[in-house]
Each structure stands twice: as structure tokens, then as C-alpha cells.
Amino acid sequence: MGGDHGPHVTVSAALEFQRANADVDVVLVGLSDAIEAELAAHGAAAGAGLRVQHATQLVAMDEPPAQAMRHKKDSSMRVAVNLVKSGEAHACVSAGNTGALMAISRFVLKTLPAIDRPAIASGVPNQRGGYTYILDLGANVDCTPEQLMQFGVMGAMLVAALEHKERPSVGLLNIGVEDIKGNDSVKQAAELLRASGLNFHGNVEADDIYKGTVDVVVCDGFVGNSVLKASEGVANMIVAFLRQEFSRNPWRKLSALIAMPVLKALRARMDPGNYNGACLLGLKGIVIKSHGSADVHAFGQALTRAAEAVRNDVVHRISKQMAGVHA
């Protein structure tokens, strides 16, 4: 029910996803009348492998997480996360209020042993043709060195599962690659990461994210969210500049037509919808946060990411790795 478009996008995406993944059952959680109306508009109905779970309440996109926790125990978000806890669902995917989803998921599912706080992780495209995964992207503004080390473990296990890399490289975001750079918390985190058994590359700078220097970049949520939003802003600015320059005169407009295949390919590579779906890592269950503005294609990518996380047992991988580090 969440996101900018509600069931119009989520139901459509779920139907497309299920057509491509016949072995996956889908539970649509929310106001049953609205969901069933959307299903009917697509000539579909609940049945085997597709059911509607009614919820009487909704969490608004701007609603304080504490209010959603206390007063909306039958919200679509809470009901969906409860299905994961009970084992009726293997994963929850939501485009709703990020703060509320994190708070509810942490309260209902709890964190894995030896994990202090869950973190938000997502991948961004890099110059090597793959993805660099960053965490935390906003769940934890202030982090201890131990928590940054835990983020490294969680990110590495996510990449190992989704990208099938058994020894993914991990970098610690810093203001320089030298060991003497950074504040005390970052320096201590580097020492813990070196001793963690991970494939720790060392310090990396922000431009290394897009160079693809490492598979995983670790930082606190304040820095991670700032990097992500700044990157989105730069990408939008580049698109706007290209549009302005190609429309300055008739000759440039003609050039734009000639360059259209290249421009379309570039746009496709930079499209955030192709890597939509941030994982809430460190929980005793799989929860995926879709961007609120996601369209059908983008929300489908979040559903795909959830299915891959389940099939590759991300939760067990993190739990096993953390047990070794903790020991």
C-alpha cells in the first residue's frame, strides 16, 4: 500500500514478477478492497499462489516511526513483517515509510546474534560493469567501530549470496586511503575489519565506489545517505545538462537524434530502477525496501532481489560469519 503510487504499481509488479517466477507464491498485504480492485483491473484474481492478506490500517509516508509502532499494529507493513516472523512468508518487500519499516522490522523480527543494529544496503553501478554495495545508507547515523565491522560482515555476505562471490572485497569509506586518515572510530573499525577474516581491502575514498575498487563499501548511515543522495543529484544534473546542450540549436537537435541509441543505452545503465531494492540486513528475516517513487519495473527488481536473498540464504550466511567473528 506504500510508495508514491500504492497498489497501482505494487500489484502490477507482483503480477509481472509471478509470471516470470512461477515457483514463487505472492501475498498482497493491505486494504483488500483496493487490492482486489487492482487485480480485477488486470484481469486477475486471488487464487493458488496469489492471495490477499487484509490489513485495516496504513502507515503514511511521513508518519513518525514511533507512532506507526504504537498505534498501527494492524497496518499493512506490520502485518507483512509478522508474516515473515511466523514463517508464512520468506521475505517482505515494501515501498512505504523507510523509518517505520526499519523500526517495525527490528521490533518484530529482532536482530541476529552478535549484531547490534540492522543496516540498509544497496548496490550502485560501477565502471567495471558490476555493482558496488554500500552500507549503511541511513539507518544508523552514529556508529561504533564494532558496528562498522558488523556492517562489513553483513555486506560481504550479501554480495557472496547475490553476486556469487565467496570472498568479496570490503573497503572502509574514509577521507584518504592512508591508515593514518580518518577519525578514531574509523581507525578502530579498520583494525577490527582486518582481524575479522574478511577480504578487507583497506580504506577507500568516495570515487572508489564508482570505480568498482571493492565489492562492499562500509560507512555510517549519515555518510552513506549523503553519498547516495549526492550521487543521484549528480546523475540528474548530467541528464539535465545533456538535454539543455542538445536542444540549443537545430544542429544539436540533429546530433541528438544521431546519438539517440547511445543516450538511451546510457540512460538504461544509470536508471536507478534497475538496482532498486535495499536490503535491511542483520535481522532474523529478509526485508527489502523499495524506493517510494518506484515504477512497475523498479518494484519488480525489488521483488527479484527478495527472491534471490531467500534462495541464497543471506540470513544464515550472516549469522554463520558473525558467529566466527564473535568467537
CSV table of C-alpha atoms in Angstrom, one decimal:
chain,number,residue,atom,x,y,z
A,1,MET,CA,0.0,0.0,0.0
A,2,GLY,CA,3.0,2.3,0.4
A,3,GLY,CA,5.1,4.4,-2.0
A,4,ASP,CA,4.0,7.2,-4.2
A,5,HIS,CA,1.7,5.1,-6.3
A,6,GLY,CA,0.3,2.4,-3.9
A,7,PRO,CA,-1.3,-0.8,-5.3
A,8,HIS,CA,-1.4,0.6,-8.8
A,9,VAL,CA,2.4,-0.2,-9.0
A,10,THR,CA,2.9,-2.9,-6.4
A,11,VAL,CA,0.1,-5.2,-7.6
A,12,SER,CA,1.1,-4.8,-11.3
A,13,ALA,CA,4.7,-5.5,-10.4
A,14,ALA,CA,3.7,-8.6,-8.4
A,15,LEU,CA,1.7,-10.0,-11.3
A,16,GLU,CA,4.5,-9.5,-13.7
A,17,PHE,CA,7.0,-10.9,-11.3
A,18,GLN,CA,4.9,-14.0,-10.7
A,19,ARG,CA,4.5,-14.6,-14.4
A,20,ALA,CA,8.3,-14.8,-14.6
A,21,ASN,CA,8.7,-16.8,-11.4
A,22,ALA,CA,6.0,-19.4,-11.3
A,23,ASP,CA,7.6,-21.1,-8.3
A,24,VAL,CA,7.1,-18.1,-6.0
A,25,ASP,CA,3.9,-17.5,-4.1
A,26,VAL,CA,2.9,-13.9,-3.5
A,27,VAL,CA,0.9,-12.5,-0.6
A,28,LEU,CA,-0.5,-9.0,-1.2
A,29,VAL,CA,-1.0,-7.2,2.1
A,30,GLY,CA,-3.2,-4.2,2.6
A,31,LEU,CA,-6.8,-3.0,2.2
A,32,SER,CA,-8.4,-5.9,0.5
A,33,ASP,CA,-10.9,-3.9,-1.5
A,34,ALA,CA,-8.2,-1.7,-3.1
A,35,ILE,CA,-6.0,-4.7,-3.9
A,36,GLU,CA,-8.8,-6.8,-5.3
A,37,ALA,CA,-10.0,-3.9,-7.5
A,38,GLU,CA,-6.4,-3.5,-8.8
A,39,LEU,CA,-6.3,-7.3,-9.5
A,40,ALA,CA,-9.6,-7.1,-11.4
A,41,ALA,CA,-8.3,-4.2,-13.5
A,42,HIS,CA,-5.6,-6.6,-14.7
A,43,GLY,CA,-8.0,-9.4,-15.3
A,44,ALA,CA,-6.5,-11.3,-12.3
A,45,ALA,CA,-7.9,-12.7,-9.1
A,46,ALA,CA,-6.6,-14.3,-5.9
A,47,GLY,CA,-6.0,-18.0,-6.1
A,48,ALA,CA,-3.4,-20.6,-5.9
A,49,GLY,CA,0.0,-19.0,-5.3
A,50,LEU,CA,-1.5,-15.5,-5.0
A,51,ARG,CA,-3.5,-14.4,-2.0
A,52,VAL,CA,-4.7,-11.2,-0.4
A,53,GLN,CA,-4.0,-10.6,3.3
A,54,HIS,CA,-6.3,-7.9,4.7
A,55,ALA,CA,-4.9,-5.2,6.9
A,56,THR,CA,-7.1,-2.4,8.4
A,57,GLN,CA,-4.5,0.3,8.7
A,58,LEU,CA,-1.9,2.1,6.6
A,59,VAL,CA,1.3,3.9,7.6
A,60,ALA,CA,1.7,7.3,5.9
A,61,MET,CA,4.9,8.1,4.1
A,62,ASP,CA,5.6,11.0,6.5
A,63,GLU,CA,4.3,9.3,9.7
A,64,PRO,CA,6.7,9.2,12.7
A,65,PRO,CA,8.0,5.6,13.1
A,66,ALA,CA,7.1,5.6,16.9
A,67,GLN,CA,3.5,6.4,16.0
A,68,ALA,CA,3.3,3.7,13.5
A,69,MET,CA,4.8,1.2,16.0
A,70,ARG,CA,2.5,2.2,18.8
A,71,HIS,CA,-0.8,2.9,17.2
A,72,LYS,CA,-0.9,0.9,14.0
A,73,LYS,CA,-0.5,-2.7,14.9
A,74,ASP,CA,-2.7,-3.9,12.0
A,75,SER,CA,-1.0,-1.8,9.4
A,76,SER,CA,-0.1,-3.4,6.1
A,77,MET,CA,3.5,-3.0,6.9
A,78,ARG,CA,3.2,-4.6,10.4
A,79,VAL,CA,1.1,-7.5,9.0
A,80,ALA,CA,3.6,-8.2,6.2
A,81,VAL,CA,6.6,-8.3,8.7
A,82,ASN,CA,4.5,-10.5,11.0
A,83,LEU,CA,4.1,-13.0,8.1
A,84,VAL,CA,7.9,-13.2,7.9
A,85,LYS,CA,8.2,-13.8,11.6
A,86,SER,CA,5.6,-16.6,11.6
A,87,GLY,CA,7.2,-18.3,8.6
A,88,GLU,CA,4.2,-17.8,6.4
A,89,ALA,CA,6.4,-15.6,4.1
A,90,HIS,CA,10.1,-15.8,3.4
A,91,ALA,CA,10.5,-12.1,2.7
A,92,CYS,CA,8.7,-8.8,3.0
A,93,VAL,CA,9.0,-6.1,0.3
A,94,SER,CA,7.7,-2.6,0.9
A,95,ALA,CA,7.8,0.8,-0.8
A,96,GLY,CA,6.5,2.5,2.3
A,97,ASN,CA,7.9,4.7,5.0
A,98,THR,CA,11.6,3.7,5.5
A,99,GLY,CA,11.8,4.7,9.1
A,100,ALA,CA,8.6,2.9,10.1
A,101,LEU,CA,9.7,-0.2,8.1
A,102,MET,CA,13.0,-0.3,9.9
A,103,ALA,CA,11.5,0.2,13.3
A,104,ILE,CA,8.8,-2.4,12.8
A,105,SER,CA,11.1,-4.9,11.3
A,106,ARG,CA,13.6,-4.6,14.1
A,107,PHE,CA,10.9,-4.8,16.8
A,108,VAL,CA,9.1,-7.8,15.3
A,109,LEU,CA,12.0,-9.8,13.8
A,110,LYS,CA,14.8,-8.8,16.2
A,111,THR,CA,18.5,-8.7,15.2
A,112,LEU,CA,20.7,-11.7,14.7
A,113,PRO,CA,23.1,-12.8,17.5
A,114,ALA,CA,26.2,-10.5,17.7
A,115,ILE,CA,24.5,-7.9,15.5
A,116,ASP,CA,23.9,-4.6,17.4
A,117,ARG,CA,21.9,-2.8,14.7
A,118,PRO,CA,20.4,-3.6,11.3
A,119,ALA,CA,21.8,-1.6,8.3
A,120,ILE,CA,20.4,-0.6,4.9
A,121,ALA,CA,22.4,-1.9,2.0
A,122,SER,CA,22.0,-1.4,-1.7
A,123,GLY,CA,24.2,-1.6,-4.9
A,124,VAL,CA,25.1,1.1,-7.3
A,125,PRO,CA,26.6,0.5,-10.8
A,126,ASN,CA,30.3,0.9,-11.2
A,127,GLN,CA,32.7,1.3,-14.2
A,128,ARG,CA,33.5,-2.4,-14.2
A,129,GLY,CA,30.0,-3.3,-15.3
A,130,GLY,CA,29.0,-4.6,-11.9
A,131,TYR,CA,27.7,-3.2,-8.6
A,132,THR,CA,29.3,-1.7,-5.5
A,133,TYR,CA,27.2,-2.3,-2.4
A,134,ILE,CA,27.1,0.4,0.2
A,135,LEU,CA,26.0,0.2,3.8
A,136,ASP,CA,24.7,1.8,5.9
A,137,LEU,CA,22.5,4.1,3.8
A,138,GLY,CA,20.7,5.9,6.6
A,139,ALA,CA,19.5,3.6,9.4
A,140,ASN,CA,22.3,4.4,11.8
A,141,VAL,CA,23.6,8.0,11.9
A,142,ASP,CA,26.2,7.4,14.7
A,143,CYS,CA,28.1,4.1,14.7
A,144,THR,CA,30.7,2.4,16.9
A,145,PRO,CA,33.8,0.7,15.4
A,146,GLU,CA,32.2,-2.6,16.3
A,147,GLN,CA,29.0,-1.8,14.3
A,148,LEU,CA,31.0,-0.7,11.3
A,149,MET,CA,32.8,-4.0,11.4
A,150,GLN,CA,29.4,-5.8,11.6
A,151,PHE,CA,28.3,-3.8,8.5
A,152,GLY,CA,31.3,-5.2,6.7
A,153,VAL,CA,30.4,-8.7,7.5
A,154,MET,CA,26.8,-8.2,6.5
A,155,GLY,CA,27.7,-6.5,3.3
A,156,ALA,CA,30.2,-9.2,2.4
A,157,MET,CA,27.7,-12.0,3.0
A,158,LEU,CA,25.1,-10.2,0.9
A,159,VAL,CA,27.5,-9.9,-2.1
A,160,ALA,CA,28.6,-13.5,-1.6
A,161,ALA,CA,24.9,-14.6,-1.8
A,162,LEU,CA,23.6,-12.3,-4.6
A,163,GLU,CA,26.7,-12.0,-6.8
A,164,HIS,CA,28.1,-15.5,-6.0
A,165,LYS,CA,31.5,-14.2,-4.9
A,166,GLU,CA,32.8,-16.2,-2.0
A,167,ARG,CA,35.5,-13.7,-1.0
A,168,PRO,CA,34.1,-10.3,-1.8
A,169,SER,CA,36.4,-7.3,-1.1
A,170,VAL,CA,35.4,-4.9,1.6
A,171,GLY,CA,36.6,-1.2,1.8
A,172,LEU,CA,36.1,1.3,4.6
A,173,LEU,CA,35.0,4.7,3.4
A,174,ASN,CA,37.4,7.4,4.5
A,175,ILE,CA,38.9,10.8,3.5
A,176,GLY,CA,42.0,9.1,2.3
A,177,VAL,CA,43.4,5.6,1.7
A,178,GLU,CA,46.3,6.0,4.2
A,179,ASP,CA,45.9,4.2,7.5
A,180,ILE,CA,46.5,7.5,9.4
A,181,LYS,CA,43.5,9.2,7.9
A,182,GLY,CA,40.1,9.5,9.5
A,183,ASN,CA,38.7,9.8,13.0
A,184,ASP,CA,39.3,7.4,15.9
A,185,SER,CA,36.1,5.5,15.2
A,186,VAL,CA,37.1,4.8,11.6
A,187,LYS,CA,40.7,3.9,12.5
A,188,GLN,CA,39.4,1.4,15.1
A,189,ALA,CA,36.9,0.0,12.7
A,190,ALA,CA,39.7,-0.6,10.2
A,191,GLU,CA,41.6,-2.7,12.8
A,192,LEU,CA,38.5,-4.8,13.6
A,193,LEU,CA,37.9,-5.4,9.9
A,194,ARG,CA,41.5,-6.5,9.4
A,195,ALA,CA,41.0,-9.0,12.2
A,196,SER,CA,37.6,-10.2,11.0
A,197,GLY,CA,38.6,-12.7,8.5
A,198,LEU,CA,37.0,-10.8,5.7
A,199,ASN,CA,38.8,-9.9,2.4
A,200,PHE,CA,39.5,-6.3,3.7
A,201,HIS,CA,41.0,-4.0,1.1
A,202,GLY,CA,41.6,-1.1,3.5
A,203,ASN,CA,40.4,2.5,3.3
A,204,VAL,CA,38.7,3.7,0.1
A,205,GLU,CA,37.5,7.1,-1.0
A,206,ALA,CA,34.1,8.1,-2.4
A,207,ASP,CA,35.3,7.9,-6.0
A,208,ASP,CA,36.3,4.2,-5.5
A,209,ILE,CA,32.6,3.4,-5.2
A,210,TYR,CA,32.1,4.1,-8.9
A,211,LYS,CA,35.5,2.8,-10.0
A,212,GLY,CA,34.5,-0.6,-8.6
A,213,THR,CA,37.6,-0.8,-6.4
A,214,VAL,CA,35.9,-3.0,-3.9
A,215,ASP,CA,32.6,-5.0,-3.8
A,216,VAL,CA,31.4,-3.6,-0.5
A,217,VAL,CA,31.9,-0.1,1.0
A,218,VAL,CA,31.3,0.4,4.7
A,219,CYS,CA,30.3,3.7,6.3
A,220,ASP,CA,27.9,5.1,8.9
A,221,GLY,CA,24.3,6.0,7.8
A,222,PHE,CA,24.9,9.7,7.8
A,223,VAL,CA,27.8,9.5,5.3
A,224,GLY,CA,26.2,6.7,3.3
A,225,ASN,CA,22.9,8.5,2.8
A,226,SER,CA,24.7,11.7,1.9
A,227,VAL,CA,26.9,9.9,-0.7
A,228,LEU,CA,23.8,8.3,-2.2
A,229,LYS,CA,21.7,11.5,-2.5
A,230,ALA,CA,24.7,13.4,-3.8
A,231,SER,CA,25.2,10.7,-6.5
A,232,GLU,CA,21.6,10.8,-7.5
A,233,GLY,CA,21.8,14.6,-7.7
A,234,VAL,CA,24.9,14.5,-10.0
A,235,ALA,CA,23.2,11.9,-12.3
A,236,ASN,CA,20.1,14.1,-12.6
A,237,MET,CA,22.3,17.1,-13.3
A,238,ILE,CA,24.2,15.3,-16.1
A,239,VAL,CA,20.9,14.3,-17.7
A,240,ALA,CA,19.6,17.9,-17.5
A,241,PHE,CA,22.8,19.3,-18.9
A,242,LEU,CA,22.8,16.9,-21.8
A,243,ARG,CA,19.2,17.8,-22.6
A,244,GLN,CA,20.0,21.5,-22.5
A,245,GLU,CA,23.0,21.2,-24.7
A,246,PHE,CA,21.3,19.0,-27.3
A,247,SER,CA,18.4,21.4,-27.6
A,248,ARG,CA,20.3,24.7,-28.1
A,249,ASN,CA,20.0,24.8,-31.9
A,250,PRO,CA,18.8,22.7,-34.8
A,251,TRP,CA,22.2,21.3,-35.5
A,252,ARG,CA,22.5,20.0,-31.9
A,253,LYS,CA,19.0,18.6,-32.1
A,254,LEU,CA,20.0,16.7,-35.2
A,255,SER,CA,23.1,15.5,-33.3
A,256,ALA,CA,20.8,14.3,-30.5
A,257,LEU,CA,18.8,12.2,-33.0
A,258,ILE,CA,22.0,10.6,-34.3
A,259,ALA,CA,23.2,10.0,-30.7
A,260,MET,CA,19.9,8.7,-29.5
A,261,PRO,CA,20.9,5.0,-29.3
A,262,VAL,CA,23.9,5.9,-27.2
A,263,LEU,CA,21.8,8.2,-25.0
A,264,LYS,CA,19.2,5.5,-24.4
A,265,ALA,CA,21.9,3.0,-23.5
A,266,LEU,CA,23.5,5.5,-21.1
A,267,ARG,CA,20.1,6.2,-19.5
A,268,ALA,CA,19.4,2.5,-19.1
A,269,ARG,CA,22.8,1.9,-17.4
A,270,MET,CA,22.2,4.8,-15.0
A,271,ASP,CA,18.5,4.0,-14.3
A,272,PRO,CA,18.1,3.6,-10.5
A,273,GLY,CA,15.1,1.3,-11.2
A,274,ASN,CA,17.5,-1.4,-12.4
A,275,TYR,CA,19.0,-1.8,-9.0
A,276,ASN,CA,16.0,-0.9,-6.8
A,277,GLY,CA,15.6,-2.7,-3.6
A,278,ALA,CA,17.7,-2.0,-0.5
A,279,CYS,CA,18.2,-4.9,2.0
A,280,LEU,CA,17.6,-4.4,5.7
A,281,LEU,CA,20.5,-6.6,6.9
A,282,GLY,CA,21.1,-8.0,10.4
A,283,LEU,CA,17.5,-9.1,11.0
A,284,LYS,CA,16.1,-12.6,11.7
A,285,GLY,CA,14.3,-12.4,8.4
A,286,ILE,CA,14.5,-10.8,4.9
A,287,VAL,CA,13.1,-7.3,4.4
A,288,ILE,CA,13.5,-5.3,1.2
A,289,LYS,CA,12.9,-1.6,1.0
A,290,SER,CA,11.8,-0.3,-2.4
A,291,HIS,CA,12.2,3.3,-3.4
A,292,GLY,CA,8.9,5.1,-2.8
A,293,SER,CA,8.8,6.5,-6.3
A,294,ALA,CA,9.4,3.1,-7.9
A,295,ASP,CA,7.5,2.2,-11.1
A,296,VAL,CA,6.4,-1.3,-12.0
A,297,HIS,CA,9.8,-2.3,-13.4
A,298,ALA,CA,11.7,-0.9,-10.4
A,299,PHE,CA,9.4,-2.6,-7.8
A,300,GLY,CA,9.7,-5.8,-9.8
A,301,GLN,CA,13.5,-5.5,-9.3
A,302,ALA,CA,12.9,-5.3,-5.5
A,303,LEU,CA,10.8,-8.4,-5.6
A,304,THR,CA,13.6,-10.2,-7.6
A,305,ARG,CA,16.2,-9.1,-5.1
A,306,ALA,CA,14.0,-10.5,-2.2
A,307,ALA,CA,13.7,-13.9,-4.0
A,308,GLU,CA,17.4,-14.0,-4.6
A,309,ALA,CA,18.1,-13.2,-1.0
A,310,VAL,CA,15.8,-16.1,0.1
A,311,ARG,CA,17.2,-18.6,-2.4
A,312,ASN,CA,20.8,-17.8,-1.4
A,313,ASP,CA,20.1,-17.8,2.4
A,314,VAL,CA,21.5,-14.4,3.2
A,315,VAL,CA,20.3,-14.5,6.8
A,316,HIS,CA,22.1,-17.8,7.5
A,317,ARG,CA,25.3,-16.6,5.8
A,318,ILE,CA,25.4,-13.5,8.0
A,319,SER,CA,24.6,-15.5,11.2
A,320,LYS,CA,27.4,-18.1,10.5
A,321,GLN,CA,30.0,-15.5,9.6
A,322,MET,CA,29.2,-13.3,12.6
A,323,ALA,CA,29.5,-16.4,14.9
A,324,GLY,CA,33.0,-17.0,13.7
A,325,VAL,CA,34.0,-13.3,14.1
A,326,HIS,CA,32.4,-13.2,17.6
A,327,ALA,CA,34.3,-16.3,18.6
